[in-house]
Amino acid sequence: MARILITSALPYINGIKHLGNLAGSMLPADVWARFKRAQGHEVLYVCATDEHGTPAELAAAAAGQDVRTYCDEQHQIQKAAGEAFGLSYDWFGRSSNAPNHRLTQHFARVLEGNGFIEERVDRMIYSIEDARFLPDRYVEGTCPHCAYPKARGDQCDNCGRLLDPTDLIEPYSAVSGSRNLEVRDTRHLYLLQTKLADRIRDWVGSKSDWQPLARSIAYKHLDEGLIDRGITRDLKWGVPVVGADGGPRPGLEGKVFYVWFDAPIEYIGATQEWAEASDENWERWWRLDQGADDVRYVQFMGKDNVAFHTVSFPATILGSGEPWKTVDTLKAFNWLNWYGGKFSTSQGRGVFMDQALELLPADYWRWYLTAYGPEHADAAFTWETFQGAVNKDLADVLGNFVNRIVKFAESKFDGVVPDGGEAGPVEAKLEADLRAVMADATAQFEAMEFRKAAQALRAAWVLGNEYLQEAAPWTALKTDWDRAAVGVRTGLNLVALFARLAAPILPFTAGRIAATVGETDLSWPGADEAWPAALPAGRAVHAPEVLFRKIEDSQVAEWAERFGGADGDR
């Protein structure tokens, strides 16, 4: 069995995440982690809250809290939200914790020693009215490349170009809106990505199995030409810049590292946190000289994070010259849009994780966001498509099958798996068809093609329903008890099988489905497994409560009124 390290892009600390964040990073990472664990692999899935930077300071001030108290509270809120959605992190850490501080300062030290960091006197935007230097993302203005009027000082969300605040045309403070800005001298550390460009290009070139989206974004930035990136900021909250003695660095007193320098390092930091809490060895996951050479490392993220993970973070790792594990597969997702616009944490637009669970259980959302998510193109969330996914896929196909066959076994076969009769041509065809569909589902999950994997699961459930229609044990029971017993026994074994197939996407419901036939095994079925006769005759079965309740039109209308819909956002 393989060892697999999985990370998903760190959720930022400034409020609970929306469904777009979930669909583009955390949920597919969890689905794949569950799938690989179910196959028997050793999986370590780590994530963390990304806690540094100006947004945390401003959010804390708006909440009337000091930034540490605010981050403490928000970390717990986000951790609880992830658990409620079934996100099976092995560890959910914090970028403000000590391991990330130590690692960030370590990388800065070795990079500078290798000639890849230098001090520069920089000209940065200072807001007179805010009485502060403005970090890049808190300067907004017109993009010099595409003329988008709301570009941020670190990146243009329209054309994707990485920027510096001084590049913007007609800049203004995103904190106060003030245009009373001036450029002042301030000393900062720069990561010399230009010196590492060829090495990064060779590294990206070695990833021939990456999906086109990730490779195209990486090459776009490489082809446009890398720039040296400032990696420190004039802030109080963050990883402090220190000198050789561990104290404040002369000339950079009060500076902290840029959040996009320290945040990816927290993948390693979170693993250290896990190791300290679990009495485990973190180095066997991250250090090639300590056994990590046999680890497969997979990252999941939205497309807006790809540039930093294919350029800036690799520059940190490669430039260190140390034997760190780098990512093997980067799975990038497009955007889940909200009625033609974007989900937005800052603007409160869309449905957020805590709100979603007020409406329906987690598995309803997990299915929709996986089976209809923004995998190879942007996808549009609508209440109507969500309603259709739940009603047609979950209620009509999977839920209907399970309830139908188990209730029939309860009412006509004394609530047990019946004995008697021999499988015939109908069962042989079912088994052949299902094995083909299961092979497809396995291949699609392996390839991280989640929409196709979900389609394969649905196809398996459809085969089960079609089998019941053809075998019709309720009709056979009138004249041929053995034939009816075969149909019921086969159907109950399908219930156990479908629970195992559904478990990566529907972990809560899969357990309930398996329990109806007395099973707890949710491992992924092997190609040669004898699942058609796995349940012993005489085992008691119990029909569940309704597994999936259909979404009514009145509910859709109510939710559209509350959250927004085709007629605009709320």
mmCIF file of N, CA and C in Angstrom, residues 230-350:
data_model
loop_
_atom_site.group_PDB
_atom_site.id
_atom_site.type_symbol
_atom_site.label_atom_id
_atom_site.label_comp_id
_atom_site.label_asym_id
_atom_site.label_seq_id
_atom_site.Cartn_x
_atom_site.Cartn_y
_atom_site.Cartn_z
ATOM 1 N N GLY A 230 8.366 40.673 -2.978
ATOM 2 C CA GLY A 230 8.547 41.082 -1.596
ATOM 3 C C GLY A 230 7.889 40.085 -0.661
ATOM 4 N N ILE A 231 8.616 39.631 0.353
ATOM 5 C CA ILE A 231 8.067 38.609 1.247
ATOM 6 C C ILE A 231 7.952 39.101 2.685
ATOM 7 N N THR A 232 8.035 40.412 2.887
ATOM 8 C CA THR A 232 7.788 40.971 4.218
ATOM 9 C C THR A 232 6.793 42.113 4.106
ATOM 10 N N ARG A 233 6.173 42.443 5.235
ATOM 11 C CA ARG A 233 5.143 43.470 5.271
ATOM 12 C C ARG A 233 5.259 44.292 6.553
ATOM 13 N N ASP A 234 4.720 45.497 6.497
ATOM 14 C CA ASP A 234 4.695 46.383 7.660
ATOM 15 C C ASP A 234 3.423 46.107 8.462
ATOM 16 N N LEU A 235 3.460 45.034 9.225
ATOM 17 C CA LEU A 235 2.321 44.630 10.038
ATOM 18 C C LEU A 235 2.808 44.179 11.409
ATOM 19 N N LYS A 236 1.900 44.094 12.346
ATOM 20 C CA LYS A 236 2.227 43.599 13.676
ATOM 21 C C LYS A 236 1.890 42.115 13.818
ATOM 22 N N TRP A 237 0.946 41.636 13.000
ATOM 23 C CA TRP A 237 0.435 40.269 13.158
ATOM 24 C C TRP A 237 1.006 39.400 12.049
ATOM 25 N N GLY A 238 1.837 38.438 12.431
ATOM 26 C CA GLY A 238 2.444 37.554 11.452
ATOM 27 C C GLY A 238 3.682 36.899 12.037
ATOM 28 N N VAL A 239 4.417 36.203 11.187
ATOM 29 C CA VAL A 239 5.676 35.586 11.609
ATOM 30 C C VAL A 239 6.752 36.664 11.616
ATOM 31 N N PRO A 240 7.355 36.957 12.756
ATOM 32 C CA PRO A 240 8.311 38.068 12.822
ATOM 33 C C PRO A 240 9.566 37.791 11.990
ATOM 34 N N VAL A 241 10.093 38.840 11.406
ATOM 35 C CA VAL A 241 11.406 38.768 10.761
ATOM 36 C C VAL A 241 12.453 38.903 11.852
ATOM 37 N N VAL A 242 13.365 37.937 11.901
ATOM 38 C CA VAL A 242 14.360 37.937 12.985
ATOM 39 C C VAL A 242 15.760 37.966 12.406
ATOM 40 N N GLY A 243 16.696 38.386 13.242
ATOM 41 C CA GLY A 243 18.093 38.401 12.873
ATOM 42 C C GLY A 243 18.787 37.109 13.253
ATOM 43 N N ALA A 244 20.094 37.097 13.129
ATOM 44 C CA ALA A 244 20.867 35.890 13.383
ATOM 45 C C ALA A 244 20.763 35.438 14.833
ATOM 46 N N ASP A 245 20.532 36.392 15.753
ATOM 47 C CA ASP A 245 20.441 36.045 17.175
ATOM 48 C C ASP A 245 19.027 35.685 17.598
ATOM 49 N N GLY A 246 18.086 35.661 16.660
ATOM 50 C CA GLY A 246 16.703 35.337 16.985
ATOM 51 C C GLY A 246 15.884 36.532 17.417
ATOM 52 N N GLY A 247 16.525 37.675 17.590
ATOM 53 C CA GLY A 247 15.811 38.898 17.948
ATOM 54 C C GLY A 247 15.432 39.685 16.700
ATOM 55 N N PRO A 248 14.835 40.868 16.877
ATOM 56 C CA PRO A 248 14.454 41.693 15.720
ATOM 57 C C PRO A 248 15.641 41.956 14.808
ATOM 58 N N ARG A 249 15.409 41.885 13.515
ATOM 59 C CA ARG A 249 16.482 42.100 12.555
ATOM 60 C C ARG A 249 16.722 43.594 12.371
ATOM 61 N N PRO A 250 17.948 44.045 12.556
ATOM 62 C CA PRO A 250 18.248 45.476 12.405
ATOM 63 C C PRO A 250 17.803 45.988 11.030
ATOM 64 N N GLY A 251 17.082 47.072 11.043
ATOM 65 C CA GLY A 251 16.582 47.672 9.813
ATOM 66 C C GLY A 251 15.234 47.137 9.379
ATOM 67 N N LEU A 252 14.815 46.023 9.954
ATOM 68 C CA LEU A 252 13.502 45.460 9.631
ATOM 69 C C LEU A 252 12.689 45.200 10.907
ATOM 70 N N GLU A 253 12.938 46.018 11.913
ATOM 71 C CA GLU A 253 12.206 45.869 13.156
ATOM 72 C C GLU A 253 10.700 46.033 12.902
ATOM 73 N N GLY A 254 9.929 45.178 13.526
ATOM 74 C CA GLY A 254 8.473 45.277 13.407
ATOM 75 C C GLY A 254 7.904 44.684 12.140
ATOM 76 N N LYS A 255 8.765 44.151 11.275
ATOM 77 C CA LYS A 255 8.259 43.559 10.039
ATOM 78 C C LYS A 255 7.857 42.100 10.276
ATOM 79 N N VAL A 256 6.917 41.643 9.465
ATOM 80 C CA VAL A 256 6.527 40.232 9.485
ATOM 81 C C VAL A 256 6.590 39.698 8.056
ATOM 82 N N PHE A 257 6.599 38.377 7.940
ATOM 83 C CA PHE A 257 6.620 37.773 6.605
ATOM 84 C C PHE A 257 5.249 37.870 5.957
ATOM 85 N N TYR A 258 5.292 38.062 4.666
ATOM 86 C CA TYR A 258 4.085 38.128 3.844
ATOM 87 C C TYR A 258 3.307 36.817 3.982
ATOM 88 N N VAL A 259 1.999 36.942 4.116
ATOM 89 C CA VAL A 259 1.160 35.768 4.354
ATOM 90 C C VAL A 259 1.332 34.714 3.258
ATOM 91 N N TRP A 260 1.568 35.143 2.002
ATOM 92 C CA TRP A 260 1.721 34.155 0.941
ATOM 93 C C TRP A 260 3.105 33.504 0.932
ATOM 94 N N PHE A 261 4.008 34.002 1.763
ATOM 95 C CA PHE A 261 5.268 33.287 1.968
ATOM 96 C C PHE A 261 5.094 32.226 3.051
ATOM 97 N N ASP A 262 4.425 32.587 4.156
ATOM 98 C CA ASP A 262 4.354 31.638 5.266
ATOM 99 C C ASP A 262 3.202 30.650 5.157
ATOM 100 N N ALA A 263 2.117 30.997 4.440
ATOM 101 C CA ALA A 263 0.943 30.118 4.436
ATOM 102 C C ALA A 263 1.223 28.735 3.837
ATOM 103 N N PRO A 264 1.857 28.609 2.667
ATOM 104 C CA PRO A 264 2.126 27.258 2.150
ATOM 105 C C PRO A 264 3.095 26.460 3.026
ATOM 106 N N ILE A 265 3.985 27.164 3.725
ATOM 107 C CA ILE A 265 4.899 26.468 4.633
ATOM 108 C C ILE A 265 4.114 25.790 5.751
ATOM 109 N N GLU A 266 2.919 26.302 6.040
ATOM 110 C CA GLU A 266 2.088 25.702 7.087
ATOM 111 C C GLU A 266 1.647 24.290 6.753
ATOM 112 N N TYR A 267 1.686 23.885 5.482
ATOM 113 C CA TYR A 267 1.434 22.470 5.189
ATOM 114 C C TYR A 267 2.420 21.594 5.982
ATOM 115 N N ILE A 268 3.673 22.020 5.997
ATOM 116 C CA ILE A 268 4.674 21.294 6.772
ATOM 117 C C ILE A 268 4.446 21.541 8.260
ATOM 118 N N GLY A 269 4.141 22.794 8.603
ATOM 119 C CA GLY A 269 3.901 23.136 10.002
ATOM 120 C C GLY A 269 2.746 22.355 10.594
ATOM 121 N N ALA A 270 1.660 22.213 9.829
ATOM 122 C CA ALA A 270 0.510 21.454 10.323
ATOM 123 C C ALA A 270 0.873 19.997 10.531
ATOM 124 N N THR A 271 1.733 19.467 9.659
ATOM 125 C CA THR A 271 2.186 18.088 9.833
ATOM 126 C C THR A 271 3.011 17.956 11.106
ATOM 127 N N GLN A 272 3.815 18.959 11.400
ATOM 128 C CA GLN A 272 4.560 18.942 12.662
ATOM 129 C C GLN A 272 3.606 18.997 13.860
ATOM 130 N N GLU A 273 2.561 19.831 13.759
ATOM 131 C CA GLU A 273 1.570 19.882 14.846
ATOM 132 C C GLU A 273 0.936 18.510 15.063
ATOM 133 N N TRP A 274 0.560 17.868 13.959
ATOM 134 C CA TRP A 274 -0.025 16.520 14.039
ATOM 135 C C TRP A 274 0.941 15.550 14.697
ATOM 136 N N ALA A 275 2.196 15.612 14.291
ATOM 137 C CA ALA A 275 3.184 14.684 14.825
ATOM 138 C C ALA A 275 3.385 14.894 16.327
ATOM 139 N N GLU A 276 3.428 16.159 16.750
ATOM 140 C CA GLU A 276 3.613 16.448 18.171
ATOM 141 C C GLU A 276 2.426 15.953 18.995
ATOM 142 N N ALA A 277 1.223 16.061 18.429
ATOM 143 C CA ALA A 277 0.018 15.642 19.154
ATOM 144 C C ALA A 277 -0.188 14.133 19.114
ATOM 145 N N SER A 278 0.392 13.468 18.108
ATOM 146 C CA SER A 278 0.120 12.044 17.890
ATOM 147 C C SER A 278 1.318 11.149 18.142
ATOM 148 N N ASP A 279 2.418 11.745 18.592
ATOM 149 C CA ASP A 279 3.667 10.991 18.790
ATOM 150 C C ASP A 279 4.070 10.279 17.502
ATOM 151 N N GLU A 280 4.002 11.015 16.396
ATOM 152 C CA GLU A 280 4.356 10.495 15.080
ATOM 153 C C GLU A 280 5.625 11.190 14.583
ATOM 154 N N ASN A 281 6.110 10.737 13.448
ATOM 155 C CA ASN A 281 7.311 11.296 12.826
ATOM 156 C C ASN A 281 6.901 12.090 11.588
ATOM 157 N N TRP A 282 6.983 13.414 11.668
ATOM 158 C CA TRP A 282 6.577 14.238 10.538
ATOM 159 C C TRP A 282 7.579 14.184 9.388
ATOM 160 N N GLU A 283 8.844 13.937 9.698
ATOM 161 C CA GLU A 283 9.875 14.007 8.670
ATOM 162 C C GLU A 283 9.706 12.924 7.608
ATOM 163 N N ARG A 284 9.110 11.777 7.969
ATOM 164 C CA ARG A 284 8.936 10.713 6.988
ATOM 165 C C ARG A 284 7.918 11.092 5.914
ATOM 166 N N TRP A 285 7.210 12.194 6.135
ATOM 167 C CA TRP A 285 6.257 12.693 5.136
ATOM 168 C C TRP A 285 6.835 13.828 4.296
ATOM 169 N N TRP A 286 7.858 14.511 4.806
ATOM 170 C CA TRP A 286 8.316 15.735 4.159
ATOM 171 C C TRP A 286 9.791 15.767 3.788
ATOM 172 N N ARG A 287 10.610 14.930 4.400
ATOM 173 C CA ARG A 287 12.039 14.979 4.141
ATOM 174 C C ARG A 287 12.454 13.762 3.332
ATOM 175 N N LEU A 288 13.017 14.032 2.156
ATOM 176 C CA LEU A 288 13.446 12.928 1.293
ATOM 177 C C LEU A 288 14.550 12.100 1.940
ATOM 178 N N ASP A 289 15.331 12.727 2.798
ATOM 179 C CA ASP A 289 16.402 11.996 3.469
ATOM 180 C C ASP A 289 15.916 11.253 4.709
ATOM 181 N N GLN A 290 14.604 11.340 4.978
ATOM 182 C CA GLN A 290 14.020 10.653 6.129
ATOM 183 C C GLN A 290 12.878 9.719 5.720
ATOM 184 N N GLY A 291 12.835 9.350 4.440
ATOM 185 C CA GLY A 291 11.849 8.366 4.003
ATOM 186 C C GLY A 291 10.704 8.904 3.174
ATOM 187 N N ALA A 292 10.655 10.219 2.916
ATOM 188 C CA ALA A 292 9.535 10.787 2.163
ATOM 189 C C ALA A 292 9.638 10.560 0.663
ATOM 190 N N ASP A 293 10.696 9.902 0.213
ATOM 191 C CA ASP A 293 10.840 9.675 -1.221
ATOM 192 C C ASP A 293 9.790 8.704 -1.758
ATOM 193 N N ASP A 294 9.138 7.936 -0.865
ATOM 194 C CA ASP A 294 8.088 7.037 -1.345
ATOM 195 C C ASP A 294 6.686 7.586 -1.078
ATOM 196 N N VAL A 295 6.591 8.871 -0.701
ATOM 197 C CA VAL A 295 5.300 9.519 -0.474
ATOM 198 C C VAL A 295 4.797 10.117 -1.776
ATOM 199 N N ARG A 296 3.519 9.958 -2.037
ATOM 200 C CA ARG A 296 2.876 10.692 -3.130
ATOM 201 C C ARG A 296 2.162 11.888 -2.522
ATOM 202 N N TYR A 297 2.549 13.093 -2.951
ATOM 203 C CA TYR A 297 2.004 14.325 -2.383
ATOM 204 C C TYR A 297 1.041 14.961 -3.388
ATOM 205 N N VAL A 298 -0.210 15.179 -2.956
ATOM 206 C CA VAL A 298 -1.256 15.721 -3.818
ATOM 207 C C VAL A 298 -1.833 16.979 -3.171
ATOM 208 N N GLN A 299 -1.904 18.061 -3.935
ATOM 209 C CA GLN A 299 -2.495 19.317 -3.475
ATOM 210 C C GLN A 299 -3.812 19.564 -4.214
ATOM 211 N N PHE A 300 -4.794 20.113 -3.500
ATOM 212 C CA PHE A 300 -6.081 20.505 -4.081
ATOM 213 C C PHE A 300 -6.283 21.993 -3.834
ATOM 214 N N MET A 301 -6.745 22.707 -4.862
ATOM 215 C CA MET A 301 -6.949 24.150 -4.710
ATOM 216 C C MET A 301 -7.785 24.718 -5.837
ATOM 217 N N GLY A 302 -8.316 25.920 -5.604
ATOM 218 C CA GLY A 302 -8.966 26.671 -6.655
ATOM 219 C C GLY A 302 -7.936 27.286 -7.578
ATOM 220 N N LYS A 303 -8.363 27.629 -8.770
ATOM 221 C CA LYS A 303 -7.404 28.099 -9.776
ATOM 222 C C LYS A 303 -6.714 29.406 -9.388
ATOM 223 N N ASP A 304 -7.336 30.200 -8.508
ATOM 224 C CA ASP A 304 -6.709 31.454 -8.109
ATOM 225 C C ASP A 304 -5.496 31.235 -7.209
ATOM 226 N N ASN A 305 -5.341 30.028 -6.675
ATOM 227 C CA ASN A 305 -4.193 29.730 -5.821
ATOM 228 C C ASN A 305 -3.048 29.049 -6.574
ATOM 229 N N VAL A 306 -3.277 28.706 -7.829
ATOM 230 C CA VAL A 306 -2.299 27.889 -8.548
ATOM 231 C C VAL A 306 -0.969 28.612 -8.735
ATOM 232 N N ALA A 307 -1.010 29.896 -9.040
ATOM 233 C CA ALA A 307 0.234 30.620 -9.314
ATOM 234 C C ALA A 307 1.198 30.547 -8.138
ATOM 235 N N PHE A 308 0.667 30.730 -6.933
ATOM 236 C CA PHE A 308 1.546 30.709 -5.767
ATOM 237 C C PHE A 308 2.080 29.302 -5.494
ATOM 238 N N HIS A 309 1.289 28.274 -5.840
ATOM 239 C CA HIS A 309 1.723 26.909 -5.554
ATOM 240 C C HIS A 309 2.585 26.306 -6.670
ATOM 241 N N THR A 310 2.603 26.930 -7.833
ATOM 242 C CA THR A 310 3.447 26.428 -8.915
ATOM 243 C C THR A 310 4.668 27.310 -9.150
ATOM 244 N N VAL A 311 4.706 28.457 -8.496
ATOM 245 C CA VAL A 311 5.851 29.362 -8.656
ATOM 246 C C VAL A 311 6.460 29.712 -7.294
ATOM 247 N N SER A 312 5.704 30.426 -6.459
ATOM 248 C CA SER A 312 6.287 30.996 -5.246
ATOM 249 C C SER A 312 6.670 29.932 -4.216
ATOM 250 N N PHE A 313 5.763 29.010 -3.904
ATOM 251 C CA PHE A 313 6.095 27.974 -2.931
ATOM 252 C C PHE A 313 7.207 27.052 -3.453
ATOM 253 N N PRO A 314 7.152 26.617 -4.721
ATOM 254 C CA PRO A 314 8.290 25.843 -5.239
ATOM 255 C C PRO A 314 9.603 26.621 -5.182
ATOM 256 N N ALA A 315 9.532 27.939 -5.397
ATOM 257 C CA ALA A 315 10.763 28.728 -5.279
ATOM 258 C C ALA A 315 11.337 28.626 -3.877
ATOM 259 N N THR A 316 10.459 28.642 -2.886
ATOM 260 C CA THR A 316 10.903 28.508 -1.499
ATOM 261 C C THR A 316 11.541 27.146 -1.268
ATOM 262 N N ILE A 317 10.854 26.092 -1.705
ATOM 263 C CA ILE A 317 11.326 24.736 -1.455
ATOM 264 C C ILE A 317 12.613 24.448 -2.243
ATOM 265 N N LEU A 318 12.580 24.731 -3.557
ATOM 266 C CA LEU A 318 13.744 24.434 -4.397
ATOM 267 C C LEU A 318 14.938 25.310 -4.034
ATOM 268 N N GLY A 319 14.650 26.567 -3.733
ATOM 269 C CA GLY A 319 15.733 27.484 -3.406
ATOM 270 C C GLY A 319 16.426 27.161 -2.106
ATOM 271 N N SER A 320 15.755 26.439 -1.218
ATOM 272 C CA SER A 320 16.387 26.088 0.058
ATOM 273 C C SER A 320 17.566 25.148 -0.148
ATOM 274 N N GLY A 321 17.530 24.375 -1.247
ATOM 275 C CA GLY A 321 18.588 23.397 -1.477
ATOM 276 C C GLY A 321 18.525 22.212 -0.546
ATOM 277 N N GLU A 322 17.459 22.095 0.224
ATOM 278 C CA GLU A 322 17.305 21.007 1.188
ATOM 279 C C GLU A 322 16.392 19.928 0.610
ATOM 280 N N PRO A 323 16.471 18.714 1.129
ATOM 281 C CA PRO A 323 15.725 17.593 0.532
ATOM 282 C C PRO A 323 14.267 17.531 0.964
ATOM 283 N N TRP A 324 13.494 18.556 0.606
ATOM 284 C CA TRP A 324 12.077 18.589 0.935
ATOM 285 C C TRP A 324 11.256 17.904 -0.148
ATOM 286 N N LYS A 325 10.169 17.305 0.258
ATOM 287 C CA LYS A 325 9.217 16.719 -0.680
ATOM 288 C C LYS A 325 8.461 17.836 -1.390
ATOM 289 N N THR A 326 8.379 17.767 -2.701
ATOM 290 C CA THR A 326 7.552 18.712 -3.462
ATOM 291 C C THR A 326 6.324 17.976 -3.993
ATOM 292 N N VAL A 327 5.352 18.748 -4.406
ATOM 293 C CA VAL A 327 4.076 18.166 -4.814
ATOM 294 C C VAL A 327 4.244 17.305 -6.072
ATOM 295 N N ASP A 328 3.570 16.179 -6.083
ATOM 296 C CA ASP A 328 3.561 15.306 -7.254
ATOM 297 C C ASP A 328 2.397 15.627 -8.182
ATOM 298 N N THR A 329 1.219 15.828 -7.607
ATOM 299 C CA THR A 329 0.020 16.108 -8.400
ATOM 300 C C THR A 329 -0.683 17.311 -7.818
ATOM 301 N N LEU A 330 -0.978 18.277 -8.669
ATOM 302 C CA LEU A 330 -1.722 19.458 -8.252
ATOM 303 C C LEU A 330 -3.063 19.445 -8.978
ATOM 304 N N LYS A 331 -4.132 19.269 -8.223
ATOM 305 C CA LYS A 331 -5.480 19.234 -8.792
ATOM 306 C C LYS A 331 -6.129 20.589 -8.565
ATOM 307 N N ALA A 332 -6.329 21.320 -9.651
ATOM 308 C CA ALA A 332 -6.907 22.662 -9.569
ATOM 309 C C ALA A 332 -8.351 22.643 -10.043
ATOM 310 N N PHE A 333 -9.153 23.483 -9.429
ATOM 311 C CA PHE A 333 -10.569 23.582 -9.772
ATOM 312 C C PHE A 333 -10.895 24.993 -10.245
ATOM 313 N N ASN A 334 -11.889 25.062 -11.104
ATOM 314 C CA ASN A 334 -12.411 26.351 -11.534
ATOM 315 C C ASN A 334 -13.329 26.903 -10.450
ATOM 316 N N TRP A 335 -14.103 27.919 -10.797
ATOM 317 C CA TRP A 335 -14.940 28.581 -9.797
ATOM 318 C C TRP A 335 -16.372 28.091 -9.859
ATOM 319 N N LEU A 336 -16.926 27.895 -8.684
ATOM 320 C CA LEU A 336 -18.368 27.723 -8.571
ATOM 321 C C LEU A 336 -18.960 29.116 -8.434
ATOM 322 N N ASN A 337 -19.747 29.514 -9.416
ATOM 323 C CA ASN A 337 -20.304 30.861 -9.441
ATOM 324 C C ASN A 337 -21.707 30.892 -8.853
ATOM 325 N N TRP A 338 -22.093 32.077 -8.459
ATOM 326 C CA TRP A 338 -23.386 32.294 -7.821
ATOM 327 C C TRP A 338 -24.241 33.161 -8.745
ATOM 328 N N TYR A 339 -25.100 32.522 -9.510
ATOM 329 C CA TYR A 339 -26.027 33.227 -10.396
ATOM 330 C C TYR A 339 -25.321 34.266 -11.260
ATOM 331 N N GLY A 340 -24.288 33.835 -11.947
ATOM 332 C CA GLY A 340 -23.604 34.714 -12.884
ATOM 333 C C GLY A 340 -22.526 35.566 -12.268
ATOM 334 N N GLY A 341 -22.490 35.661 -10.930
ATOM 335 C CA GLY A 341 -21.427 36.370 -10.249
ATOM 336 C C GLY A 341 -20.587 35.391 -9.462
ATOM 337 N N LYS A 342 -19.865 35.895 -8.500
ATOM 338 C CA LYS A 342 -18.996 35.034 -7.693
ATOM 339 C C LYS A 342 -19.516 34.953 -6.269
ATOM 340 N N PHE A 343 -19.339 33.774 -5.667
ATOM 341 C CA PHE A 343 -19.462 33.695 -4.227
ATOM 342 C C PHE A 343 -18.438 34.664 -3.631
ATOM 343 N N SER A 344 -18.770 35.279 -2.518
ATOM 344 C CA SER A 344 -17.837 36.233 -1.923
ATOM 345 C C SER A 344 -17.964 36.221 -0.415
ATOM 346 N N THR A 345 -16.849 35.904 0.261
ATOM 347 C CA THR A 345 -16.836 35.963 1.721
ATOM 348 C C THR A 345 -16.952 37.395 2.191
ATOM 349 N N SER A 346 -16.163 38.286 1.598
ATOM 350 C CA SER A 346 -16.131 39.672 2.064
ATOM 351 C C SER A 346 -17.467 40.375 1.862
ATOM 352 N N GLN A 347 -18.195 40.010 0.796
ATOM 353 C CA GLN A 347 -19.468 40.653 0.514
ATOM 354 C C GLN A 347 -20.675 39.833 0.972
ATOM 355 N N GLY A 348 -20.398 38.686 1.605
ATOM 356 C CA GLY A 348 -21.493 37.868 2.129
ATOM 357 C C GLY A 348 -22.412 37.338 1.054
ATOM 358 N N ARG A 349 -21.870 37.087 -0.155
ATOM 359 C CA ARG A 349 -22.710 36.669 -1.270
ATOM 360 C C ARG A 349 -22.660 35.148 -1.425
ATOM 361 N N GLY A 350 -23.822 34.520 -1.438
ATOM 362 C CA GLY A 350 -23.904 33.088 -1.618
ATOM 363 C C GLY A 350 -24.358 32.383 -0.357
#
